[in-house]
mmCIF file of C-alpha atoms and ligand atoms in Angstrom:
data_model
loop_
_atom_site.group_PDB
_atom_site.id
_atom_site.type_symbol
_atom_site.label_atom_id
_atom_site.label_comp_id
_atom_site.label_asym_id
_atom_site.label_seq_id
_atom_site.Cartn_x
_atom_site.Cartn_y
_atom_site.Cartn_z
ATOM 1 C CA UNK D 40 310.707 -62.122 -168.465
ATOM 2 C CA UNK D 41 308.534 -63.619 -165.790
ATOM 3 C CA UNK D 42 308.759 -60.439 -163.763
ATOM 4 C CA UNK D 43 307.600 -58.257 -166.623
ATOM 5 C CA UNK D 44 304.485 -60.372 -167.162
ATOM 6 C CA UNK D 45 303.563 -60.062 -163.510
ATOM 7 C CA UNK D 46 303.946 -56.334 -163.621
ATOM 8 C CA UNK D 47 301.749 -56.035 -166.692
ATOM 9 C CA UNK D 48 299.091 -58.238 -165.155
ATOM 10 C CA UNK D 49 299.142 -56.302 -161.897
ATOM 11 C CA UNK D 50 298.896 -53.004 -163.734
ATOM 12 C CA UNK D 51 296.079 -54.274 -165.890
ATOM 13 C CA UNK D 52 294.145 -55.485 -162.874
ATOM 14 C CA UNK D 53 294.552 -52.125 -161.130
ATOM 15 C CA UNK D 54 293.523 -50.157 -164.205
ATOM 16 C CA UNK D 55 290.436 -52.299 -164.590
ATOM 17 C CA UNK D 56 289.649 -51.864 -160.924
ATOM 18 C CA UNK D 57 289.925 -55.587 -160.381
ATOM 19 C CA UNK D 58 292.364 -55.465 -157.499
ATOM 20 C CA UNK D 59 290.703 -56.735 -154.360
ATOM 21 C CA UNK D 60 293.024 -54.440 -152.397
ATOM 22 C CA UNK D 61 291.943 -51.178 -154.071
ATOM 23 C CA UNK D 62 292.159 -48.596 -151.365
ATOM 24 C CA UNK D 63 291.144 -44.959 -151.276
ATOM 25 C CA UNK D 64 292.677 -42.597 -148.744
ATOM 26 C CA UNK D 65 290.397 -39.694 -147.815
ATOM 27 C CA UNK D 66 291.720 -36.412 -146.444
ATOM 28 C CA UNK D 67 289.763 -35.179 -143.427
ATOM 29 C CA UNK D 68 290.393 -31.732 -141.947
ATOM 30 C CA UNK D 69 289.244 -29.841 -138.853
ATOM 31 C CA UNK D 70 290.257 -26.826 -136.836
ATOM 32 C CA UNK D 71 291.263 -28.384 -133.522
ATOM 33 C CA UNK D 72 293.700 -31.028 -132.245
ATOM 34 C CA UNK D 73 293.515 -34.761 -132.937
ATOM 35 C CA UNK D 74 292.658 -35.204 -129.239
ATOM 36 C CA UNK D 75 289.827 -32.624 -129.337
ATOM 37 C CA UNK D 76 286.102 -33.320 -129.775
ATOM 38 C CA UNK D 77 286.568 -32.747 -133.525
ATOM 39 C CA UNK D 78 289.503 -35.145 -133.689
ATOM 40 C CA UNK D 79 287.707 -37.817 -131.692
ATOM 41 C CA UNK D 80 284.670 -37.521 -133.966
ATOM 42 C CA UNK D 81 286.822 -37.674 -137.094
ATOM 43 C CA UNK D 82 288.790 -40.688 -135.869
ATOM 44 C CA UNK D 83 285.614 -42.538 -134.861
ATOM 45 C CA UNK D 84 284.108 -41.810 -138.277
ATOM 46 C CA UNK D 85 287.169 -43.100 -140.101
ATOM 47 C CA UNK D 86 287.386 -46.280 -138.014
ATOM 48 C CA UNK D 87 283.759 -47.082 -138.801
ATOM 49 C CA UNK D 88 284.230 -46.381 -142.514
ATOM 50 C CA UNK D 89 287.356 -48.539 -142.592
ATOM 51 C CA UNK D 90 285.518 -51.380 -140.854
ATOM 52 C CA UNK D 91 282.315 -51.041 -142.868
ATOM 53 C CA UNK D 92 284.106 -51.034 -146.224
ATOM 54 C CA UNK D 93 286.561 -53.807 -145.259
ATOM 55 C CA UNK D 94 289.480 -51.406 -145.550
ATOM 56 C CA UNK D 95 288.601 -50.049 -148.978
ATOM 57 C CA UNK D 96 288.344 -46.532 -147.500
ATOM 58 C CA UNK D 97 290.830 -45.121 -145.035
ATOM 59 C CA UNK D 98 291.523 -41.583 -143.822
ATOM 60 C CA UNK D 99 294.425 -39.301 -143.375
ATOM 61 C CA UNK D 100 293.797 -36.904 -140.469
ATOM 62 C CA UNK D 101 294.556 -33.176 -140.876
ATOM 63 C CA UNK D 102 293.917 -31.576 -137.471
ATOM 64 C CA UNK D 103 294.769 -28.024 -136.293
ATOM 65 C CA UNK D 104 293.731 -26.077 -139.401
ATOM 66 C CA UNK D 105 296.323 -27.977 -141.460
ATOM 67 C CA UNK D 106 294.052 -27.658 -144.496
ATOM 68 C CA UNK D 107 293.019 -24.060 -143.734
ATOM 69 C CA UNK D 108 290.226 -22.301 -141.889
ATOM 70 C CA UNK D 109 286.666 -23.610 -141.906
ATOM 71 C CA UNK D 110 285.565 -21.472 -144.863
ATOM 72 C CA UNK D 111 288.493 -22.711 -146.910
ATOM 73 C CA UNK D 112 287.835 -26.322 -145.949
ATOM 74 C CA UNK D 113 284.183 -26.106 -147.006
ATOM 75 C CA UNK D 114 285.247 -24.580 -150.326
ATOM 76 C CA UNK D 115 287.790 -27.354 -150.859
ATOM 77 C CA UNK D 116 285.168 -30.013 -150.101
ATOM 78 C CA UNK D 117 282.890 -28.395 -152.704
ATOM 79 C CA UNK D 118 285.721 -28.432 -155.230
ATOM 80 C CA UNK D 119 286.802 -31.968 -154.349
ATOM 81 C CA UNK D 120 290.374 -31.001 -153.441
ATOM 82 C CA UNK D 121 289.575 -32.069 -149.872
ATOM 83 C CA UNK D 122 287.423 -35.122 -149.190
ATOM 84 C CA UNK D 123 286.017 -34.533 -145.714
ATOM 85 C CA UNK D 124 285.742 -31.855 -143.048
ATOM 86 C CA UNK D 125 284.353 -31.726 -139.549
ATOM 87 C CA UNK D 126 283.346 -28.071 -139.239
ATOM 88 C CA UNK D 127 281.160 -25.799 -137.150
ATOM 89 C CA UNK D 128 278.326 -23.881 -138.794
ATOM 90 C CA UNK D 129 280.396 -20.711 -138.405
ATOM 91 C CA UNK D 130 281.069 -20.240 -142.097
ATOM 92 C CA UNK D 131 278.573 -22.765 -143.436
ATOM 93 C CA UNK D 132 275.695 -20.304 -143.765
ATOM 94 C CA UNK D 133 277.718 -18.431 -146.382
ATOM 95 C CA UNK D 134 277.364 -21.531 -148.563
ATOM 96 C CA UNK D 135 273.969 -22.863 -147.457
ATOM 97 C CA UNK D 136 271.865 -19.894 -146.272
ATOM 98 C CA UNK D 137 269.081 -22.062 -144.777
ATOM 99 C CA UNK D 138 271.530 -23.373 -142.179
ATOM 100 C CA UNK D 139 271.944 -19.942 -140.577
ATOM 101 C CA UNK D 140 268.738 -20.384 -138.587
ATOM 102 C CA UNK D 141 270.512 -22.708 -136.139
ATOM 103 C CA UNK D 142 273.017 -19.936 -135.317
ATOM 104 C CA UNK D 143 270.411 -17.707 -133.663
ATOM 105 C CA UNK D 144 271.473 -16.862 -130.081
ATOM 106 C CA UNK D 145 269.423 -18.477 -127.292
ATOM 107 C CA UNK D 146 267.466 -20.581 -129.791
ATOM 108 C CA UNK D 147 268.203 -23.877 -128.043
ATOM 109 C CA UNK D 148 267.441 -24.481 -124.368
ATOM 110 C CA UNK D 149 270.052 -27.135 -123.669
ATOM 111 C CA UNK D 150 271.998 -30.037 -125.220
ATOM 112 C CA UNK D 151 268.997 -32.384 -125.257
ATOM 113 C CA UNK D 152 266.956 -29.834 -127.159
ATOM 114 C CA UNK D 153 269.727 -28.999 -129.643
ATOM 115 C CA UNK D 154 270.639 -32.613 -130.385
ATOM 116 C CA UNK D 155 267.003 -33.583 -130.808
ATOM 117 C CA UNK D 156 266.451 -30.810 -133.329
ATOM 118 C CA UNK D 157 269.627 -31.535 -135.293
ATOM 119 C CA UNK D 158 268.952 -35.291 -135.415
ATOM 120 C CA UNK D 159 265.223 -34.820 -136.085
ATOM 121 C CA UNK D 160 263.374 -33.792 -139.268
ATOM 122 C CA UNK D 161 264.485 -30.110 -139.088
ATOM 123 C CA UNK D 162 268.186 -30.921 -138.864
ATOM 124 C CA UNK D 163 267.966 -33.710 -141.415
ATOM 125 C CA UNK D 164 266.219 -31.366 -143.841
ATOM 126 C CA UNK D 165 269.071 -28.868 -143.415
ATOM 127 C CA UNK D 166 271.594 -31.618 -144.221
ATOM 128 C CA UNK D 167 269.732 -32.272 -147.473
ATOM 129 C CA UNK D 168 269.816 -28.555 -148.357
ATOM 130 C CA UNK D 169 273.612 -28.824 -148.559
ATOM 131 C CA UNK D 170 273.464 -31.212 -151.527
ATOM 132 C CA UNK D 171 272.264 -28.500 -153.912
ATOM 133 C CA UNK D 172 275.335 -26.451 -152.934
ATOM 134 C CA UNK D 173 277.786 -29.231 -153.725
ATOM 135 C CA UNK D 174 278.282 -30.348 -150.132
ATOM 136 C CA UNK D 175 277.217 -33.731 -148.777
ATOM 137 C CA UNK D 176 276.166 -33.342 -145.138
ATOM 138 C CA UNK D 177 276.634 -36.782 -143.565
ATOM 139 C CA UNK D 178 275.534 -36.041 -139.995
ATOM 140 C CA UNK D 179 275.474 -33.243 -137.448
ATOM 141 C CA UNK D 180 278.284 -33.576 -134.959
ATOM 142 C CA UNK D 181 278.824 -30.859 -132.326
ATOM 143 C CA UNK D 182 280.979 -27.966 -131.199
ATOM 144 C CA UNK D 183 278.974 -27.035 -128.090
ATOM 145 C CA UNK D 184 277.320 -24.088 -126.351
ATOM 146 C CA UNK D 185 279.511 -21.016 -126.674
ATOM 147 C CA UNK D 186 280.883 -18.863 -123.850
ATOM 148 C CA UNK D 187 282.660 -15.513 -123.787
ATOM 149 C CA UNK D 188 286.303 -15.161 -122.770
ATOM 150 C CA UNK D 189 288.178 -11.852 -122.591
ATOM 151 C CA UNK D 190 291.223 -10.134 -121.181
ATOM 152 C CA UNK D 191 289.528 -7.060 -119.677
ATOM 153 C CA UNK D 192 287.006 -7.926 -116.977
ATOM 154 C CA UNK D 193 284.670 -10.477 -115.470
ATOM 155 C CA UNK D 194 281.325 -10.570 -117.264
ATOM 156 C CA UNK D 195 278.375 -11.177 -114.967
ATOM 157 C CA UNK D 196 275.672 -9.618 -117.130
ATOM 158 C CA UNK D 197 275.261 -8.208 -120.651
ATOM 159 C CA UNK D 198 276.086 -4.779 -119.229
ATOM 160 C CA UNK D 199 279.652 -5.945 -118.501
ATOM 161 C CA UNK D 200 280.167 -7.070 -122.102
ATOM 162 C CA UNK D 201 279.376 -3.628 -123.469
ATOM 163 C CA UNK D 202 282.219 -2.091 -125.476
ATOM 164 C CA UNK D 203 284.376 -5.204 -125.684
ATOM 165 C CA UNK D 204 285.955 -5.942 -129.038
ATOM 166 C CA UNK D 205 285.038 -9.561 -129.562
ATOM 167 C CA UNK D 206 286.239 -11.855 -132.301
ATOM 168 C CA UNK D 207 283.306 -13.669 -133.898
ATOM 169 C CA UNK D 208 283.139 -16.313 -136.565
ATOM 170 C CA UNK D 209 282.462 -15.210 -140.135
ATOM 171 C CA UNK D 210 278.765 -15.513 -139.388
ATOM 172 C CA UNK D 211 276.226 -12.735 -139.948
ATOM 173 C CA UNK D 212 273.629 -14.152 -137.548
ATOM 174 C CA UNK D 213 276.139 -14.249 -134.704
ATOM 175 C CA UNK D 214 277.323 -10.744 -135.512
ATOM 176 C CA UNK D 215 273.779 -9.342 -135.573
ATOM 177 C CA UNK D 216 272.923 -11.173 -132.369
ATOM 178 C CA UNK D 217 276.054 -10.310 -130.417
ATOM 179 C CA UNK D 218 275.810 -6.617 -131.368
ATOM 180 C CA UNK D 219 272.758 -6.460 -129.117
ATOM 181 C CA UNK D 220 275.043 -7.305 -126.165
ATOM 182 C CA UNK D 221 276.851 -4.036 -126.889
ATOM 183 C CA UNK D 222 280.047 -5.743 -128.046
ATOM 184 C CA UNK D 223 281.950 -4.851 -131.201
ATOM 185 C CA UNK D 224 281.893 -8.030 -133.294
ATOM 186 C CA UNK D 225 285.081 -8.577 -135.287
ATOM 187 C CA UNK D 226 284.840 -11.489 -137.730
ATOM 188 C CA UNK D 227 288.012 -13.494 -138.139
ATOM 189 C CA UNK D 228 288.958 -16.997 -139.286
ATOM 190 C CA UNK D 229 289.824 -19.316 -136.408
ATOM 191 C CA UNK D 230 293.501 -19.920 -137.335
ATOM 192 C CA UNK D 231 294.200 -16.213 -136.666
ATOM 193 C CA UNK D 232 292.463 -15.974 -133.321
ATOM 194 C CA UNK D 233 295.115 -17.106 -130.832
ATOM 195 C CA UNK D 234 297.619 -14.551 -132.133
ATOM 196 C CA UNK D 235 294.963 -11.824 -132.243
ATOM 197 C CA UNK D 236 294.160 -12.497 -128.577
ATOM 198 C CA UNK D 237 297.830 -12.606 -127.669
ATOM 199 C CA UNK D 238 298.570 -9.314 -129.402
ATOM 200 C CA UNK D 239 295.418 -7.644 -128.112
ATOM 201 C CA UNK D 240 293.975 -6.971 -131.575
ATOM 202 C CA UNK D 241 290.707 -8.089 -129.970
ATOM 203 C CA UNK D 242 289.745 -8.166 -126.280
ATOM 204 C CA UNK D 243 288.048 -11.508 -126.386
ATOM 205 C CA UNK D 244 286.306 -14.253 -128.273
ATOM 206 C CA UNK D 245 283.560 -16.775 -127.707
ATOM 207 C CA UNK D 246 283.714 -20.534 -128.158
ATOM 208 C CA UNK D 247 282.572 -23.768 -126.555
ATOM 209 C CA UNK D 248 284.513 -25.287 -123.654
ATOM 210 C CA UNK D 249 286.247 -28.015 -125.709
ATOM 211 C CA UNK D 250 287.711 -25.352 -128.012
ATOM 212 C CA UNK D 251 288.813 -23.183 -125.072
ATOM 213 C CA UNK D 252 290.512 -26.176 -123.452
ATOM 214 C CA UNK D 253 292.042 -27.738 -126.543
ATOM 215 C CA UNK D 254 293.554 -24.441 -127.696
ATOM 216 C CA UNK D 255 294.755 -23.415 -124.220
ATOM 217 C CA UNK D 256 293.041 -20.065 -124.456
ATOM 218 C CA UNK D 257 293.773 -19.704 -120.726
ATOM 219 C CA UNK D 258 297.248 -18.628 -121.833
ATOM 220 C CA UNK D 259 295.864 -15.509 -123.506
ATOM 221 C CA UNK D 260 292.531 -14.851 -121.749
ATOM 222 C CA UNK D 261 291.988 -14.026 -118.101
ATOM 223 C CA UNK D 262 288.176 -14.165 -117.857
ATOM 224 C CA UNK D 263 285.657 -16.804 -118.793
ATOM 225 C CA UNK D 264 281.899 -16.384 -118.370
ATOM 226 C CA UNK D 265 279.604 -19.335 -118.918
ATOM 227 C CA UNK D 266 277.182 -17.313 -121.023
ATOM 228 C CA UNK D 267 275.805 -20.246 -123.068
ATOM 229 C CA UNK D 268 274.685 -17.532 -125.469
ATOM 230 C CA UNK D 269 274.440 -19.702 -128.567
ATOM 231 C CA UNK D 270 274.601 -23.362 -129.536
ATOM 232 C CA UNK D 271 277.316 -24.210 -132.034
ATOM 233 C CA UNK D 272 276.501 -27.236 -134.158
ATOM 234 C CA UNK D 273 279.105 -28.962 -136.271
ATOM 235 C CA UNK D 274 278.761 -31.240 -139.248
ATOM 236 C CA UNK D 275 280.702 -33.920 -141.068
ATOM 237 C CA UNK D 276 280.759 -32.915 -144.712
ATOM 238 C CA UNK D 277 281.929 -34.996 -147.660
ATOM 239 C CA UNK D 278 282.824 -33.989 -151.181
ATOM 240 C CA UNK D 279 280.282 -34.956 -153.854
ATOM 241 C CA UNK D 280 283.189 -36.204 -155.957
ATOM 242 C CA UNK D 281 283.654 -38.988 -153.383
ATOM 243 C CA UNK D 282 279.961 -39.494 -152.627
ATOM 244 C CA UNK D 283 278.930 -39.896 -156.252
ATOM 245 C CA UNK D 284 281.347 -42.784 -156.696
ATOM 246 C CA UNK D 285 280.064 -44.741 -153.680
ATOM 247 C CA UNK D 286 277.772 -47.722 -154.018
ATOM 248 C CA UNK D 287 274.460 -47.461 -152.170
ATOM 249 C CA UNK D 288 275.793 -49.854 -149.545
ATOM 250 C CA UNK D 289 278.906 -47.736 -149.001
ATOM 251 C CA UNK D 290 276.781 -44.583 -148.781
ATOM 252 C CA UNK D 291 274.937 -46.253 -145.951
ATOM 253 C CA UNK D 292 278.237 -47.120 -144.259
ATOM 254 C CA UNK D 293 279.425 -43.496 -144.480
ATOM 255 C CA UNK D 294 276.177 -42.116 -143.051
ATOM 256 C CA UNK D 295 276.056 -44.609 -140.223
ATOM 257 C CA UNK D 296 279.730 -43.929 -139.454
ATOM 258 C CA UNK D 297 278.983 -40.203 -139.242
ATOM 259 C CA UNK D 298 276.115 -40.823 -136.832
ATOM 260 C CA UNK D 299 278.412 -42.893 -134.622
ATOM 261 C CA UNK D 300 281.038 -40.142 -134.805
ATOM 262 C CA UNK D 301 278.447 -37.646 -133.590
ATOM 263 C CA UNK D 302 277.846 -39.746 -130.470
ATOM 264 C CA UNK D 303 281.580 -39.827 -129.708
ATOM 265 C CA UNK D 304 282.063 -36.117 -130.412
ATOM 266 C CA UNK D 305 279.091 -35.062 -128.270
ATOM 267 C CA UNK D 306 280.266 -37.230 -125.408
ATOM 268 C CA UNK D 307 283.653 -35.497 -125.542
ATOM 269 C CA UNK D 308 281.892 -32.113 -125.375
ATOM 270 C CA UNK D 309 280.099 -33.231 -122.201
ATOM 271 C CA UNK D 310 283.250 -34.774 -120.713
ATOM 272 C CA UNK D 311 285.265 -31.604 -121.340
ATOM 273 C CA UNK D 312 282.548 -29.488 -119.748
ATOM 274 C CA UNK D 313 282.535 -31.584 -116.618
ATOM 275 C CA UNK D 314 286.226 -30.903 -115.911
ATOM 276 C CA UNK D 315 286.666 -27.469 -117.512
ATOM 277 C CA UNK D 316 285.956 -25.041 -114.701
ATOM 278 C CA UNK D 317 288.387 -26.671 -112.283
ATOM 279 C CA UNK D 318 291.026 -27.046 -114.965
ATOM 280 C CA UNK D 319 290.753 -23.496 -116.281
ATOM 281 C CA UNK D 320 290.843 -22.051 -112.755
ATOM 282 C CA UNK D 321 293.989 -24.063 -112.133
ATOM 283 C CA UNK D 322 295.388 -22.480 -115.299
ATOM 284 C CA UNK D 323 294.712 -19.047 -113.807
ATOM 285 C CA UNK D 324 291.419 -18.096 -115.377
ATOM 286 C CA UNK D 325 288.680 -16.308 -113.451
ATOM 287 C CA UNK D 326 285.473 -18.136 -114.188
ATOM 288 C CA UNK D 327 281.972 -16.711 -113.748
ATOM 289 C CA UNK D 328 279.709 -19.739 -113.562
ATOM 290 C CA UNK D 329 276.443 -18.042 -112.651
ATOM 291 C CA UNK D 330 275.973 -15.476 -115.380
ATOM 292 C CA UNK D 331 272.844 -13.326 -115.515
ATOM 293 C CA UNK D 332 271.486 -15.104 -118.599
ATOM 294 C CA UNK D 333 268.280 -13.106 -118.520
ATOM 295 C CA UNK D 334 270.190 -9.883 -119.247
ATOM 296 C CA UNK D 335 271.640 -11.426 -122.427
ATOM 297 C CA UNK D 336 268.318 -12.924 -123.510
ATOM 298 C CA UNK D 337 266.596 -9.585 -122.982
ATOM 299 C CA UNK D 338 269.257 -7.778 -124.997
ATOM 300 C CA UNK D 339 268.902 -10.107 -127.956
ATOM 301 C CA UNK D 340 265.080 -10.212 -127.971
ATOM 302 C CA UNK D 341 264.666 -7.250 -130.405
ATOM 303 C CA UNK D 342 266.951 -8.976 -132.937
ATOM 304 C CA UNK D 343 264.447 -11.826 -133.132
ATOM 305 C CA UNK D 344 262.199 -9.587 -135.286
ATOM 306 C CA UNK D 345 264.990 -9.448 -137.848
ATOM 307 C CA UNK D 346 265.613 -13.202 -137.552
ATOM 308 C CA UNK D 347 261.888 -13.864 -138.051
ATOM 309 C CA UNK D 348 261.954 -11.773 -141.218
ATOM 310 C CA UNK D 349 264.966 -13.639 -142.536
ATOM 311 C CA UNK D 350 264.046 -17.200 -141.595
ATOM 312 C CA UNK D 351 260.293 -17.137 -140.905
ATOM 313 C CA UNK D 352 258.736 -16.847 -137.446
ATOM 314 C CA UNK D 353 257.087 -20.235 -138.018
ATOM 315 C CA UNK D 354 260.449 -21.908 -138.647
ATOM 316 C CA UNK D 355 261.937 -20.442 -135.466
ATOM 317 C CA UNK D 356 258.851 -21.443 -133.501
ATOM 318 C CA UNK D 357 259.067 -24.984 -134.902
ATOM 319 C CA UNK D 358 262.579 -25.339 -133.495
ATOM 320 C CA UNK D 359 261.559 -23.881 -130.142
ATOM 321 C CA UNK D 360 258.583 -26.236 -129.986
ATOM 322 C CA UNK D 361 260.705 -29.396 -130.128
ATOM 323 C CA UNK D 362 260.488 -31.039 -126.710
HETATM 324 O O1 LIG Q 485 285.082 -25.031 -134.990
HETATM 325 O O2 LIG Q 485 285.925 -20.559 -135.371
HETATM 326 C C1 LIG Q 485 285.441 -20.940 -134.302
HETATM 327 O O3 LIG Q 485 285.276 -20.198 -133.341
HETATM 328 C C2 LIG Q 485 285.026 -22.385 -134.168
HETATM 329 O O4 LIG Q 485 284.158 -22.539 -133.120
HETATM 330 C C3 LIG Q 485 286.234 -23.236 -133.916
HETATM 331 O O5 LIG Q 485 287.163 -23.039 -134.905
HETATM 332 C C4 LIG Q 485 285.856 -24.684 -133.907
#
């Protein structure tokens, strides 16, 4: 008898939301390992959220494409079937067209420049643009400057890249830009890439150092050239179905947690870069460190007319002007 009463009371309290222990577990997905820059960012975010909400919000980590490719994860976040994702901008422009401007090759000079833009008014404005598309952009994290790997030959200048079949992200700006290098861009979701490289469906791909390391691309690619041809931002996105239920205080906790995650994730990008060349050479890769960057920049220059038409020359100039 006693037992039954307790059960009813406990149930009643839970239904009324009175339980002090009420806990929500959020699913967070990303396309690299738990130990990668994405994983470290996601874990840091979740620790901060847990702390800041006194344990009311916790996460379950889904690394290694466990919830699908980046396009699928963004869709799921929109729908509310997935709570959080830490994704690159690869597929994001298909949902939020304004974001595509940051995918222009050779737009950013270096990490300081890129991070300043993403954390400044331009980047923050782009985060807000996501809201109208049913995506809550919490903070820009980072994937890193991208480099070309391939199985055919060492690339010293744009001339050497000519004719290579290169996997690209599902990103029109990248495809337009990389075409000017003379490569054949082949869009493909990330989860398919390792096998495609292994089987020779494509000759190469391009990605930041942390992705090359974390996915052991040295097993399927002989050549790496530090082309730095485009900056690859990433972003922590949250489903509106979670966001809309948060109190203002909790919203603040989530945003601050995302900003702290960005610091951790960016540091991992830098740390990986500082050890990568030695490590990848040890793994048998041939690494071209001093690429003729000018040849790539020259090749892509004509495409800037198209980018200016699409995004506005003033908007591109505003990004370039950030010091
Ligand atoms: O987000 O698809 C890609 O090349 C991405 O850079 C990678 O999955 C990490």
